[in-house]
Coordinates of C-alpha atoms in Angstrom, one line a residue:
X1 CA 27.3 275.5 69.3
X2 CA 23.8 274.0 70.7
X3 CA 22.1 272.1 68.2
X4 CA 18.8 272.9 68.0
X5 CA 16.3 269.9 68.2
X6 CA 12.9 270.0 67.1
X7 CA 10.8 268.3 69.8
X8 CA 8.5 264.9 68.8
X9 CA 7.0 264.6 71.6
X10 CA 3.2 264.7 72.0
X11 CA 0.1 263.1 74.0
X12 CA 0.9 264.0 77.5
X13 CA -2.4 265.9 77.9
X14 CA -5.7 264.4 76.8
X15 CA -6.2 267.3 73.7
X16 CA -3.7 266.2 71.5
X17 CA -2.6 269.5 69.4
X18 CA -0.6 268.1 66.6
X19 CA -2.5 265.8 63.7
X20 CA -0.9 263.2 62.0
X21 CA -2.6 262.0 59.1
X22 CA -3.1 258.5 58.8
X23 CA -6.3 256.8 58.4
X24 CA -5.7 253.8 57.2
X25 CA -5.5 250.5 59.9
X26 CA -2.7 249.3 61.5
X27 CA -1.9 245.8 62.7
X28 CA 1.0 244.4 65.2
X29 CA 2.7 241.2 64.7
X30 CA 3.7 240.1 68.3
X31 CA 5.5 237.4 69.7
X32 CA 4.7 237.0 73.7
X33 CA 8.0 236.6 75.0
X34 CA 8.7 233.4 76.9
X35 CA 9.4 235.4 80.2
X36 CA 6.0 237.3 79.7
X37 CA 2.7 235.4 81.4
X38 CA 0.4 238.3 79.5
X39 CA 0.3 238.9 75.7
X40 CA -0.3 242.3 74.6
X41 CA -2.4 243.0 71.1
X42 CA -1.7 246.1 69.5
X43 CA -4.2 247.3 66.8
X44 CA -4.4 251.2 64.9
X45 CA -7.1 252.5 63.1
X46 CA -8.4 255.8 62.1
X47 CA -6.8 257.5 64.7
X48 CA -7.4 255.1 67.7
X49 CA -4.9 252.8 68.8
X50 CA -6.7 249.5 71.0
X51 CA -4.4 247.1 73.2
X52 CA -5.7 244.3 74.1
X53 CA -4.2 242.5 77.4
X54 CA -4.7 238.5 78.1
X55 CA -3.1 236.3 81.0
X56 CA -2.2 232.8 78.7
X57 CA -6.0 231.7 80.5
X58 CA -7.2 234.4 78.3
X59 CA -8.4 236.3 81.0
X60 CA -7.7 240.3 81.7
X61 CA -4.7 240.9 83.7
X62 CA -5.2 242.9 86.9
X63 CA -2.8 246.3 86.6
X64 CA -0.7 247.8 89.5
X65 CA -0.6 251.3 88.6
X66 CA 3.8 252.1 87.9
X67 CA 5.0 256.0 87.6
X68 CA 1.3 257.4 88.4
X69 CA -0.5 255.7 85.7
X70 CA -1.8 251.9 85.3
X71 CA 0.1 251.4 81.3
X72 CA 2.6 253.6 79.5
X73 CA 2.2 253.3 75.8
X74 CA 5.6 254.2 74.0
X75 CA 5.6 254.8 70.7
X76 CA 9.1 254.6 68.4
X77 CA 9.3 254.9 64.5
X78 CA 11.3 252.5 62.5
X79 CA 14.6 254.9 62.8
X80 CA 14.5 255.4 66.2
X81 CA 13.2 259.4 65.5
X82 CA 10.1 259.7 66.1
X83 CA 9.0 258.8 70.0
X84 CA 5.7 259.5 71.9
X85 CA 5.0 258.6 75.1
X86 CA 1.0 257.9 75.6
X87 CA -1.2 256.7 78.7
X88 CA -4.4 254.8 77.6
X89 CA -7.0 254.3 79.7
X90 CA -8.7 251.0 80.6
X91 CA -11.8 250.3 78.9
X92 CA -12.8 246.8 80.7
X93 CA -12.0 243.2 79.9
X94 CA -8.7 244.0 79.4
X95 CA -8.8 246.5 77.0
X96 CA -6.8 250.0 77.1
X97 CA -7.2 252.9 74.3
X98 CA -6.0 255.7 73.3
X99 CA -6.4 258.5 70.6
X100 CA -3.5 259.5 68.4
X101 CA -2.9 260.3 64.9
X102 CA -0.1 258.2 63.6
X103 CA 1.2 258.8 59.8
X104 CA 2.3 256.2 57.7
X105 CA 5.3 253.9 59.1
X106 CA 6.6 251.4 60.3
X107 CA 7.0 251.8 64.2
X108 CA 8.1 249.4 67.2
X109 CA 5.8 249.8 70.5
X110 CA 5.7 248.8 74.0
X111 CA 3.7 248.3 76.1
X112 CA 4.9 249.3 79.5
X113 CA 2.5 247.6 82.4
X114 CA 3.0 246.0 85.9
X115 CA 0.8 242.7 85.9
X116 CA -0.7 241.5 89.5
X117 CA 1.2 238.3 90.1
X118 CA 2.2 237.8 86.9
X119 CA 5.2 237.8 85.0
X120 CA 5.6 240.3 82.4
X121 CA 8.5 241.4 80.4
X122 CA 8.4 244.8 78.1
X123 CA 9.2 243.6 74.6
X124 CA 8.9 245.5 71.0
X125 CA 5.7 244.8 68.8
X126 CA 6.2 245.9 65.5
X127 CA 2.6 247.9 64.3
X128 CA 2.8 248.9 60.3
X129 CA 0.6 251.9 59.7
X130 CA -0.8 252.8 55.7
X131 CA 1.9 251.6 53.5
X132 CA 4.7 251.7 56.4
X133 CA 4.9 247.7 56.3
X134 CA 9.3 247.6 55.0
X135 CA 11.2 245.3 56.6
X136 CA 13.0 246.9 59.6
X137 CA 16.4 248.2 58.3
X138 CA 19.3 248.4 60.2
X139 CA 19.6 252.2 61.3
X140 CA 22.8 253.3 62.4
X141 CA 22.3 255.5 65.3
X142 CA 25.3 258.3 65.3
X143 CA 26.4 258.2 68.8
X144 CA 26.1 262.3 70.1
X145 CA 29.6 264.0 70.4
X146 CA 27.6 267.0 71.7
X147 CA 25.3 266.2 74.7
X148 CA 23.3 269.4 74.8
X149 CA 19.9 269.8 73.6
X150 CA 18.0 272.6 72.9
X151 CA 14.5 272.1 72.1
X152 CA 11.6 275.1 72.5
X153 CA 14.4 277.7 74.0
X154 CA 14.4 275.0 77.1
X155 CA 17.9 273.7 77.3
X156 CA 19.0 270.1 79.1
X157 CA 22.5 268.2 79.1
X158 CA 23.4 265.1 79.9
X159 CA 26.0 263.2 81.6
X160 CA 26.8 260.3 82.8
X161 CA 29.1 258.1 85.4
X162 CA 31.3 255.9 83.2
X163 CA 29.3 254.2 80.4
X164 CA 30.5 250.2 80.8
X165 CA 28.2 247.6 80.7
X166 CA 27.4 245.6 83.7
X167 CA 27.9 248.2 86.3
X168 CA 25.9 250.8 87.5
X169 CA 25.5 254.0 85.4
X170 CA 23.8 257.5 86.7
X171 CA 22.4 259.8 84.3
X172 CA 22.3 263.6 84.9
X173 CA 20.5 265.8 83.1
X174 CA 21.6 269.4 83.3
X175 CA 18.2 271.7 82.9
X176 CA 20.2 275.2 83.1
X177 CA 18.7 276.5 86.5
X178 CA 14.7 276.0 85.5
X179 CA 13.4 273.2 87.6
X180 CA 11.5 271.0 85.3
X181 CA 7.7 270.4 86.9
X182 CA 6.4 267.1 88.4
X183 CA 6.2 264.7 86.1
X184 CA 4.8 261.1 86.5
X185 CA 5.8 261.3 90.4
X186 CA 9.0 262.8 89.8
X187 CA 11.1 265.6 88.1
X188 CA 11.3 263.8 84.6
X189 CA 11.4 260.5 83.2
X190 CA 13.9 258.3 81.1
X191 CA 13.7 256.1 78.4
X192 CA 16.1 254.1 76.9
X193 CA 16.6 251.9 73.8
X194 CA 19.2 249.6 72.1
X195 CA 20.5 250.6 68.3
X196 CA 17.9 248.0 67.0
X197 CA 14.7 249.1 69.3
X198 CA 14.3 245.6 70.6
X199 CA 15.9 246.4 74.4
X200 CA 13.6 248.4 76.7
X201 CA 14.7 250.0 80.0
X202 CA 12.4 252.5 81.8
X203 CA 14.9 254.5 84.1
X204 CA 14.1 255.3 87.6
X205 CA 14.5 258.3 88.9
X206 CA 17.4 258.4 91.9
X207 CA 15.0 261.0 94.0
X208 CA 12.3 263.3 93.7
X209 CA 13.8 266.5 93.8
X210 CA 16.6 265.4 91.6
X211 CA 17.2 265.1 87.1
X212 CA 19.4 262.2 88.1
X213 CA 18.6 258.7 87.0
X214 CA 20.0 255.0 87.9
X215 CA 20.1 252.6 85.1
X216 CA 22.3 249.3 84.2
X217 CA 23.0 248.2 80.7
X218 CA 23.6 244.5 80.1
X219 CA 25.7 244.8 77.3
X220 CA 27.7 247.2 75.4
X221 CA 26.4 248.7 72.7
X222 CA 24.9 252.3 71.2
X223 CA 21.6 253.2 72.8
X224 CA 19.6 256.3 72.5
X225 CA 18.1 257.6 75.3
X226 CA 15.4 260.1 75.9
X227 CA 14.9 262.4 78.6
X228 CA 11.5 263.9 79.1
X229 CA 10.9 266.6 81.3
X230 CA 7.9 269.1 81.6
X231 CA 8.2 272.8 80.9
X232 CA 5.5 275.6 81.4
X233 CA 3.0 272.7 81.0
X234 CA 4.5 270.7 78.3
X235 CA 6.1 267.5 78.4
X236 CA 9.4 267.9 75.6
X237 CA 11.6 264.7 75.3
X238 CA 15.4 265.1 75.0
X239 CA 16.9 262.5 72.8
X240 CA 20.3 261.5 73.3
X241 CA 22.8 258.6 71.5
X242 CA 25.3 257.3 74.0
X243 CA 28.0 254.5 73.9
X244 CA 28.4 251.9 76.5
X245 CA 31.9 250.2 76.7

């Protein structure tokens, strides 16, 4: 009995198709981790969201470009539900937009870049849009007993090697006999997240030709996980909620 998911996942191509209302400004409250030697600034308004990128000199880092494209914007809402992946383009002096329509909420983002000798560590900055600006309540993520997905008739399943922390886990995604289409320099792309959006891990892909994915987690815990692959054009993100022991 495939449960049918209805896909969140927008702004892979420059026309964006679905509108979100939301006009009113956003702002980010960001600590710069210790770890990181660049701060990121996130700002929304009317539609445009602006990050700002300083070294601690308050100069503009110098970007290596990481999975075909020099910053990948990822967008998650308060509950973990809603999830866009963006790439904004570099406007000069250290500044990167791009155009989305958010709606009112509270979301985490991150800002996913690879500094020229600098360190730089992916962490969550927490951007209120309209009225969104609740504390961050602790969302209990149901862990998936079914790990089949069917969104837009395309269907994908996952597993995995055993799912213990500390040791090296490969993800598989199952897409049914369709090979997905290039994506980002490979055949999809993974994403993964703690219960409480604060851990980042961008999965690498174990080959080109292959839906299978190499990851570590650090600690047990419930983490969701989305798989995005591409489809007669369109990028669709999978989400899955998985245990680690």
């Amino acid at each position: 009995n495939e449960k049918k998911e209805t896909s969140t996942e927008e702004g892979h191509d420059d026309d964006h198709t679905s509108k979100r209302k939301g006009t009113d400004s956003g702002h980010s409250d960001h600590a710069a981790s210790s770890e990181s030697e660049v701060a990121a600034n996130v700002k929304y308004e009317e539609g445009l969201i602006t990050i700002d990128l300083k070294d601690k000199d308050q100069n503009s880092p110098e970007l290596e470009i990481s999975h075909e494209k020099i910053m990948h914007f990822i967008i998650v809402s308060a509950d973990l539900e809603d999830y866009y992946h963006l790439h904004p383009e570099e406007k000069g002096n250290g500044v990167y937009t791009v155009k989305f329509d958010l709606s009112e909420n509270s979301y985490k983002v991150f800002v996913d870049i690879k500094p020229k000798n600098l360190a730089y560590q992916v962490s969550p900055i927490e951007l209120h849009v309209g009225n969104g600006h609740g504390e961050h309540e602790e969302h209990s993520l149901m862990v998936d007993t079914n790990l089949t997905k069917t969104i837009n008739e395309k269907t994908v399943q996952l597993t995995t090697t055993e799912l213990v922390s500390n040791k090296d886990v490969t993800l598989s995604f199952d897409t049914k006999g369709i090979t997905p289409e290039p994506y980002l320099g490979a055949l999809g792309h993974v994403v993964i997240l703690d219960d409480k959006g604060e851990k980042f891990v961008h999965v690498h892909p174990a080959s080109e030709e292959k839906t299978v994915f190499e990851t570590k987690f650090d600690k047990p815990g419930i983490y969701k996980v989305w798989g995005e692959f591409k489809f007669d054009g369109k990028v669709t993100a999978y989400p899955f909620v998985i245990e680690v022991k």
